[in-house]
């Protein structure tokens, strides 16, 4: 079965750039999206079709996908961005990465 | 505005079944598919299946085939997920999510989640 792999955690200082990666076999051939989930809340779509931002998502969020790796980049990270981030792609079924906990120190 | 409102928390015993509802509003019900996704405590997400009201079809993950049934009521714009032969491993928060109109089939709106606890 298809698998997506994420690093368990990423830490950044406020104002720095956070990069969250998601890897999978030939992932660049698929569309990747990203969800943000805060404790006790439902997920929120923050990036779709690799690099498109839904309405209402700040411009500091950007995305890319090539080869075997997709990356969610948060420029000028703010404390409000602290959350778990999950990548997702389709391989007959919806497949999710294991999630990355972003800590803003 | 688009909303997906789910039914409340449930407590069941092993072997029981449960039905969770997801009432949608703010969009044309048959214009979007609805998915069910679950998240075990402290874990990631598991896709359970898809409801396609416009096509009258459903599709489930092989892992749950035979135990899960998804239905819908177009008159009330509500989707239902029934899970049977419950086991402790089914303890999770269950979400319904609307599939976007985008090519990537992302989940653009989610319900608030329904906690199912399976315990004797």
PDB file of C-alpha atoms in Angstrom:
ATOM      1  CA  UNK A   1       0.000   0.000   0.000  1.00  0.00           C
ATOM      2  CA  UNK A   2       1.077   3.556  -0.650  1.00  0.00           C
ATOM      3  CA  UNK A   3       2.713   5.409   2.226  1.00  0.00           C
ATOM      4  CA  UNK A   4       3.480   9.039   2.997  1.00  0.00           C
ATOM      5  CA  UNK A   5       6.241   9.800   5.461  1.00  0.00           C
ATOM      6  CA  UNK A   6       6.580  12.970   7.536  1.00  0.00           C
ATOM      7  CA  UNK A   7       9.079  13.967  10.181  1.00  0.00           C
ATOM      8  CA  UNK A   8       7.373  13.819  13.594  1.00  0.00           C
ATOM      9  CA  UNK A   9       8.328  17.320  14.631  1.00  0.00           C
ATOM     10  CA  UNK A  10       9.712  20.643  13.452  1.00  0.00           C
ATOM     11  CA  UNK A  11      10.651  23.579  15.677  1.00  0.00           C
ATOM     12  CA  UNK A  12      11.193  27.173  14.628  1.00  0.00           C
ATOM     13  CA  UNK A  13      11.468  30.557  16.282  1.00  0.00           C
ATOM     14  CA  UNK A  14       8.835  33.193  15.529  1.00  0.00           C
ATOM     15  CA  UNK A  15       9.559  34.960  12.257  1.00  0.00           C
ATOM     16  CA  UNK A  16      11.657  32.115  10.871  1.00  0.00           C
ATOM     17  CA  UNK A  17      10.784  29.837   7.977  1.00  0.00           C
ATOM     18  CA  UNK A  18       9.326  26.413   8.729  1.00  0.00           C
ATOM     19  CA  UNK A  19       9.607  23.651   6.160  1.00  0.00           C
ATOM     20  CA  UNK A  20       7.512  20.519   6.603  1.00  0.00           C
ATOM     21  CA  UNK A  21       8.207  17.676   4.227  1.00  0.00           C
ATOM     22  CA  UNK A  22       6.204  14.690   3.039  1.00  0.00           C
ATOM     23  CA  UNK A  23       7.798  11.865   1.083  1.00  0.00           C
ATOM     24  CA  UNK A  24       6.361   9.073  -1.003  1.00  0.00           C
ATOM     25  CA  UNK A  25       7.202   7.045  -4.074  1.00  0.00           C
ATOM     26  CA  UNK A  26       6.861   9.265  -7.160  1.00  0.00           C
ATOM     27  CA  UNK A  27       4.866  11.714  -5.067  1.00  0.00           C
ATOM     28  CA  UNK A  28       5.493  14.410  -7.634  1.00  0.00           C
ATOM     29  CA  UNK A  29       3.177  12.562  -9.996  1.00  0.00           C
ATOM     30  CA  UNK A  30       0.276  13.053  -7.622  1.00  0.00           C
ATOM     31  CA  UNK A  31      -1.495  16.080  -6.215  1.00  0.00           C
ATOM     32  CA  UNK A  32      -0.648  16.738  -2.579  1.00  0.00           C
ATOM     33  CA  UNK A  33      -2.647  18.765  -0.119  1.00  0.00           C
ATOM     34  CA  UNK A  34      -1.943  19.816   3.453  1.00  0.00           C
ATOM     35  CA  UNK A  35      -4.149  20.086   6.511  1.00  0.00           C
ATOM     36  CA  UNK A  36      -3.533  21.997   9.711  1.00  0.00           C
ATOM     37  CA  UNK A  37      -5.007  20.593  12.902  1.00  0.00           C
ATOM     38  CA  UNK A  38      -4.949  22.276  16.278  1.00  0.00           C
ATOM     39  CA  UNK A  39      -5.687  20.355  19.488  1.00  0.00           C
ATOM     40  CA  UNK A  40      -9.311  19.333  19.775  1.00  0.00           C
ATOM     41  CA  UNK A  41     -10.205  20.880  16.423  1.00  0.00           C
ATOM     42  CA  UNK A  42     -11.109  19.586  12.995  1.00  0.00           C
ATOM     43  CA  UNK A  43      -8.501  19.739  10.235  1.00  0.00           C
ATOM     44  CA  UNK A  44      -8.304  22.814   8.040  1.00  0.00           C
ATOM     45  CA  UNK A  45      -7.154  22.683   4.420  1.00  0.00           C
ATOM     46  CA  UNK A  46      -4.180  25.032   4.052  1.00  0.00           C
ATOM     47  CA  UNK A  47      -2.779  23.953   0.669  1.00  0.00           C
ATOM     48  CA  UNK A  48      -4.228  22.054  -2.268  1.00  0.00           C
ATOM     49  CA  UNK A  49      -3.006  20.808  -5.638  1.00  0.00           C
ATOM     50  CA  UNK A  50       0.567  21.066  -4.346  1.00  0.00           C
ATOM     51  CA  UNK A  51       0.834  24.843  -4.215  1.00  0.00           C
ATOM     52  CA  UNK A  52      -2.564  26.527  -4.168  1.00  0.00           C
ATOM     53  CA  UNK A  53      -3.862  28.361  -1.129  1.00  0.00           C
ATOM     54  CA  UNK A  54      -7.549  28.161  -0.227  1.00  0.00           C
ATOM     55  CA  UNK A  55      -9.337  31.414   0.404  1.00  0.00           C
ATOM     56  CA  UNK A  56      -8.515  32.763   3.839  1.00  0.00           C
ATOM     57  CA  UNK A  57      -5.141  31.042   4.208  1.00  0.00           C
ATOM     58  CA  UNK A  58      -2.350  33.585   4.747  1.00  0.00           C
ATOM     59  CA  UNK A  59       0.162  34.188   1.969  1.00  0.00           C
ATOM     60  CA  UNK A  60       2.995  33.051   4.275  1.00  0.00           C
ATOM     61  CA  UNK A  61       1.898  29.478   3.480  1.00  0.00           C
ATOM     62  CA  UNK A  62       3.308  28.018   0.267  1.00  0.00           C
ATOM     63  CA  UNK A  63       3.782  24.568  -1.165  1.00  0.00           C
ATOM     64  CA  UNK A  64       5.763  22.569  -3.690  1.00  0.00           C
ATOM     65  CA  UNK A  65       5.902  18.995  -4.913  1.00  0.00           C
ATOM     66  CA  UNK A  66       8.564  17.337  -7.053  1.00  0.00           C
ATOM     67  CA  UNK A  67      10.215  13.959  -7.304  1.00  0.00           C
ATOM     68  CA  UNK A  68       9.472  12.058  -4.130  1.00  0.00           C
ATOM     69  CA  UNK A  69       8.970  15.020  -1.812  1.00  0.00           C
ATOM     70  CA  UNK A  70       6.289  17.607  -1.164  1.00  0.00           C
ATOM     71  CA  UNK A  71       7.049  20.585   1.046  1.00  0.00           C
ATOM     72  CA  UNK A  72       4.833  22.950   2.979  1.00  0.00           C
ATOM     73  CA  UNK A  73       6.680  26.177   3.735  1.00  0.00           C
ATOM     74  CA  UNK A  74       5.575  28.738   6.276  1.00  0.00           C
ATOM     75  CA  UNK A  75       7.485  32.000   5.948  1.00  0.00           C
ATOM     76  CA  UNK A  76       7.579  34.348   8.906  1.00  0.00           C
ATOM     77  CA  UNK A  77       6.087  31.691  11.158  1.00  0.00           C
ATOM     78  CA  UNK A  78       3.774  32.986  13.852  1.00  0.00           C
ATOM     79  CA  UNK A  79       2.744  31.492  17.169  1.00  0.00           C
ATOM     80  CA  UNK A  80      -0.745  30.928  15.746  1.00  0.00           C
ATOM     81  CA  UNK A  81       0.787  28.489  13.218  1.00  0.00           C
ATOM     82  CA  UNK A  82       1.709  26.023  15.951  1.00  0.00           C
ATOM     83  CA  UNK A  83      -0.249  22.891  15.091  1.00  0.00           C
ATOM     84  CA  UNK A  84      -0.045  19.430  13.582  1.00  0.00           C
ATOM     85  CA  UNK A  85       0.277  19.344   9.811  1.00  0.00           C
ATOM     86  CA  UNK A  86      -0.729  16.400   7.660  1.00  0.00           C
ATOM     87  CA  UNK A  87      -0.044  15.801   3.990  1.00  0.00           C
ATOM     88  CA  UNK A  88      -2.508  13.805   1.902  1.00  0.00           C
ATOM     89  CA  UNK A  89      -2.562  12.311  -1.581  1.00  0.00           C
ATOM     90  CA  UNK A  90      -4.672   9.820  -3.489  1.00  0.00           C
ATOM     91  CA  UNK A  91      -3.662   6.301  -4.455  1.00  0.00           C
ATOM     92  CA  UNK A  92      -7.003   4.675  -5.056  1.00  0.00           C
ATOM     93  CA  UNK A  93      -7.762   5.645  -1.478  1.00  0.00           C
ATOM     94  CA  UNK A  94      -6.945   8.832   0.389  1.00  0.00           C
ATOM     95  CA  UNK A  95      -3.565   8.403   2.039  1.00  0.00           C
ATOM     96  CA  UNK A  96      -2.369  10.630   4.868  1.00  0.00           C
ATOM     97  CA  UNK A  97       1.075  11.224   6.240  1.00  0.00           C
ATOM     98  CA  UNK A  98       1.645  10.555   9.903  1.00  0.00           C
ATOM     99  CA  UNK A  99       1.694  14.247  10.742  1.00  0.00           C
ATOM    100  CA  UNK A 100       4.310  16.776  11.795  1.00  0.00           C
ATOM    101  CA  UNK A 101       4.015  18.732  14.996  1.00  0.00           C
ATOM    102  CA  UNK A 102       5.134  22.296  14.391  1.00  0.00           C
ATOM    103  CA  UNK A 103       6.377  24.038  17.514  1.00  0.00           C
ATOM    104  CA  UNK A 104       6.959  27.778  17.459  1.00  0.00           C
ATOM    105  CA  UNK A 105       9.398  28.450  20.275  1.00  0.00           C
TER     106      UNK A 105
ATOM    107  CA  UNK B   1     -21.805  29.188   4.524  1.00  0.00           C
ATOM    108  CA  UNK B   2     -20.872  25.547   4.099  1.00  0.00           C
ATOM    109  CA  UNK B   3     -21.415  23.484   7.237  1.00  0.00           C
ATOM    110  CA  UNK B   4     -21.181  19.826   8.129  1.00  0.00           C
ATOM    111  CA  UNK B   5     -22.729  19.126  11.522  1.00  0.00           C
ATOM    112  CA  UNK B   6     -22.253  15.687  13.014  1.00  0.00           C
ATOM    113  CA  UNK B   7     -24.150  13.800  15.675  1.00  0.00           C
ATOM    114  CA  UNK B   8     -22.869  13.590  19.223  1.00  0.00           C
ATOM    115  CA  UNK B   9     -20.431  11.339  21.014  1.00  0.00           C
ATOM    116  CA  UNK B  10     -21.225   7.649  21.308  1.00  0.00           C
ATOM    117  CA  UNK B  11     -20.265   4.885  23.727  1.00  0.00           C
ATOM    118  CA  UNK B  12     -20.641   1.308  22.565  1.00  0.00           C
ATOM    119  CA  UNK B  13     -19.639  -2.159  23.685  1.00  0.00           C
ATOM    120  CA  UNK B  14     -17.535  -4.517  21.596  1.00  0.00           C
ATOM    121  CA  UNK B  15     -19.701  -6.242  19.010  1.00  0.00           C
ATOM    122  CA  UNK B  16     -22.230  -3.408  18.867  1.00  0.00           C
ATOM    123  CA  UNK B  17     -22.879  -1.161  15.911  1.00  0.00           C
ATOM    124  CA  UNK B  18     -23.090   2.629  15.689  1.00  0.00           C
ATOM    125  CA  UNK B  19     -24.456   5.140  13.218  1.00  0.00           C
ATOM    126  CA  UNK B  20     -23.015   8.636  12.912  1.00  0.00           C
ATOM    127  CA  UNK B  21     -24.825  11.329  10.969  1.00  0.00           C
ATOM    128  CA  UNK B  22     -23.468  14.331   9.088  1.00  0.00           C
ATOM    129  CA  UNK B  23     -25.953  17.029   8.116  1.00  0.00           C
ATOM    130  CA  UNK B  24     -24.673  19.294   5.367  1.00  0.00           C
ATOM    131  CA  UNK B  25     -25.813  22.773   4.434  1.00  0.00           C
ATOM    132  CA  UNK B  26     -24.725  25.827   2.509  1.00  0.00           C
ATOM    133  CA  UNK B  27     -24.190  24.085  -0.815  1.00  0.00           C
ATOM    134  CA  UNK B  28     -26.010  21.910  -3.318  1.00  0.00           C
ATOM    135  CA  UNK B  29     -25.801  18.456  -1.731  1.00  0.00           C
ATOM    136  CA  UNK B  30     -25.491  16.506  -4.968  1.00  0.00           C
ATOM    137  CA  UNK B  31     -22.691  18.718  -6.292  1.00  0.00           C
ATOM    138  CA  UNK B  32     -20.085  17.315  -3.917  1.00  0.00           C
ATOM    139  CA  UNK B  33     -19.024  13.912  -2.654  1.00  0.00           C
ATOM    140  CA  UNK B  34     -18.718  13.331   1.084  1.00  0.00           C
ATOM    141  CA  UNK B  35     -16.011  11.256   2.743  1.00  0.00           C
ATOM    142  CA  UNK B  36     -15.608   9.695   6.160  1.00  0.00           C
ATOM    143  CA  UNK B  37     -12.229   9.833   7.879  1.00  0.00           C
ATOM    144  CA  UNK B  38     -11.321   8.681  11.365  1.00  0.00           C
ATOM    145  CA  UNK B  39      -8.559   9.552  13.778  1.00  0.00           C
ATOM    146  CA  UNK B  40      -7.646   7.271  16.657  1.00  0.00           C
ATOM    147  CA  UNK B  41      -6.489   9.009  19.874  1.00  0.00           C
ATOM    148  CA  UNK B  42      -3.126  10.647  19.313  1.00  0.00           C
ATOM    149  CA  UNK B  43      -2.871   9.150  15.846  1.00  0.00           C
ATOM    150  CA  UNK B  44      -3.127  10.181  12.224  1.00  0.00           C
ATOM    151  CA  UNK B  45      -6.026   9.894   9.822  1.00  0.00           C
ATOM    152  CA  UNK B  46      -7.558   6.855   8.172  1.00  0.00           C
ATOM    153  CA  UNK B  47      -9.811   7.248   5.159  1.00  0.00           C
ATOM    154  CA  UNK B  48     -12.928   5.126   5.487  1.00  0.00           C
ATOM    155  CA  UNK B  49     -14.922   5.710   2.351  1.00  0.00           C
ATOM    156  CA  UNK B  50     -16.802   7.990   0.005  1.00  0.00           C
ATOM    157  CA  UNK B  51     -20.449   8.756  -0.688  1.00  0.00           C
ATOM    158  CA  UNK B  52     -21.364   9.964  -4.169  1.00  0.00           C
ATOM    159  CA  UNK B  53     -24.982  11.144  -3.968  1.00  0.00           C
ATOM    160  CA  UNK B  54     -25.038  12.329  -7.579  1.00  0.00           C
ATOM    161  CA  UNK B  55     -24.036   8.883  -8.812  1.00  0.00           C
ATOM    162  CA  UNK B  56     -25.840   6.853  -6.173  1.00  0.00           C
ATOM    163  CA  UNK B  57     -22.682   4.989  -5.219  1.00  0.00           C
ATOM    164  CA  UNK B  58     -20.336   4.404  -2.316  1.00  0.00           C
ATOM    165  CA  UNK B  59     -16.814   2.995  -2.017  1.00  0.00           C
ATOM    166  CA  UNK B  60     -15.107   1.814   1.126  1.00  0.00           C
ATOM    167  CA  UNK B  61     -11.556   1.160   2.193  1.00  0.00           C
ATOM    168  CA  UNK B  62     -10.764  -2.575   1.952  1.00  0.00           C
ATOM    169  CA  UNK B  63      -9.796  -2.549   5.632  1.00  0.00           C
ATOM    170  CA  UNK B  64     -13.396  -1.926   6.662  1.00  0.00           C
ATOM    171  CA  UNK B  65     -15.241  -3.700   3.870  1.00  0.00           C
ATOM    172  CA  UNK B  66     -18.070  -5.704   5.333  1.00  0.00           C
ATOM    173  CA  UNK B  67     -18.289  -3.695   8.548  1.00  0.00           C
ATOM    174  CA  UNK B  68     -19.050  -0.207   7.231  1.00  0.00           C
ATOM    175  CA  UNK B  69     -22.088   1.090   5.389  1.00  0.00           C
ATOM    176  CA  UNK B  70     -22.525   4.642   4.205  1.00  0.00           C
ATOM    177  CA  UNK B  71     -25.882   6.020   3.153  1.00  0.00           C
ATOM    178  CA  UNK B  72     -27.463   9.373   2.502  1.00  0.00           C
ATOM    179  CA  UNK B  73     -30.768  11.199   2.466  1.00  0.00           C
ATOM    180  CA  UNK B  74     -30.981  13.778  -0.290  1.00  0.00           C
ATOM    181  CA  UNK B  75     -34.141  15.302   1.158  1.00  0.00           C
ATOM    182  CA  UNK B  76     -32.263  16.350   4.324  1.00  0.00           C
ATOM    183  CA  UNK B  77     -28.751  16.624   2.798  1.00  0.00           C
ATOM    184  CA  UNK B  78     -27.509  14.183   5.431  1.00  0.00           C
ATOM    185  CA  UNK B  79     -24.934  11.449   5.162  1.00  0.00           C
ATOM    186  CA  UNK B  80     -24.761   8.479   7.518  1.00  0.00           C
ATOM    187  CA  UNK B  81     -21.961   6.106   8.454  1.00  0.00           C
ATOM    188  CA  UNK B  82     -22.756   2.816  10.161  1.00  0.00           C
ATOM    189  CA  UNK B  83     -19.937   0.728  11.593  1.00  0.00           C
ATOM    190  CA  UNK B  84     -20.663  -2.742  12.907  1.00  0.00           C
ATOM    191  CA  UNK B  85     -18.929  -5.493  14.872  1.00  0.00           C
ATOM    192  CA  UNK B  86     -17.201  -2.801  16.871  1.00  0.00           C
ATOM    193  CA  UNK B  87     -13.892  -3.508  18.553  1.00  0.00           C
ATOM    194  CA  UNK B  88     -11.745  -1.433  20.865  1.00  0.00           C
ATOM    195  CA  UNK B  89      -9.544  -0.417  17.950  1.00  0.00           C
ATOM    196  CA  UNK B  90     -12.505   1.468  16.475  1.00  0.00           C
ATOM    197  CA  UNK B  91     -12.282   4.015  19.274  1.00  0.00           C
ATOM    198  CA  UNK B  92     -11.611   7.246  17.401  1.00  0.00           C
ATOM    199  CA  UNK B  93     -12.967  10.596  16.338  1.00  0.00           C
ATOM    200  CA  UNK B  94     -14.980  10.168  13.173  1.00  0.00           C
ATOM    201  CA  UNK B  95     -15.153  13.029  10.686  1.00  0.00           C
ATOM    202  CA  UNK B  96     -17.227  13.625   7.617  1.00  0.00           C
ATOM    203  CA  UNK B  97     -15.581  15.858   5.029  1.00  0.00           C
ATOM    204  CA  UNK B  98     -16.729  17.394   1.796  1.00  0.00           C
ATOM    205  CA  UNK B  99     -14.696  16.774  -1.315  1.00  0.00           C
ATOM    206  CA  UNK B 100     -13.717  19.967  -3.067  1.00  0.00           C
ATOM    207  CA  UNK B 101     -14.514  20.873  -6.646  1.00  0.00           C
ATOM    208  CA  UNK B 102     -10.777  21.066  -7.283  1.00  0.00           C
ATOM    209  CA  UNK B 103      -8.966  18.543  -9.430  1.00  0.00           C
ATOM    210  CA  UNK B 104      -7.007  17.222  -6.477  1.00  0.00           C
ATOM    211  CA  UNK B 105     -10.119  16.009  -4.633  1.00  0.00           C
ATOM    212  CA  UNK B 106      -9.125  17.614  -1.381  1.00  0.00           C
ATOM    213  CA  UNK B 107     -11.375  17.800   1.662  1.00  0.00           C
ATOM    214  CA  UNK B 108     -12.290  21.463   1.873  1.00  0.00           C
ATOM    215  CA  UNK B 109     -14.824  21.392   4.704  1.00  0.00           C
ATOM    216  CA  UNK B 110     -14.935  19.054   7.692  1.00  0.00           C
ATOM    217  CA  UNK B 111     -17.506  18.251  10.317  1.00  0.00           C
ATOM    218  CA  UNK B 112     -16.727  18.893  13.960  1.00  0.00           C
ATOM    219  CA  UNK B 113     -16.011  15.235  14.601  1.00  0.00           C
ATOM    220  CA  UNK B 114     -17.825  12.537  16.576  1.00  0.00           C
ATOM    221  CA  UNK B 115     -16.011  10.662  19.323  1.00  0.00           C
ATOM    222  CA  UNK B 116     -16.792   6.966  19.381  1.00  0.00           C
ATOM    223  CA  UNK B 117     -15.608   5.031  22.405  1.00  0.00           C
ATOM    224  CA  UNK B 118     -15.766   1.248  22.279  1.00  0.00           C
ATOM    225  CA  UNK B 119     -15.358  -0.277  25.702  1.00  0.00           C
ATOM    226  CA  UNK B 120     -16.845  -3.074  27.727  1.00  0.00           C
TER     227      UNK B 120
END
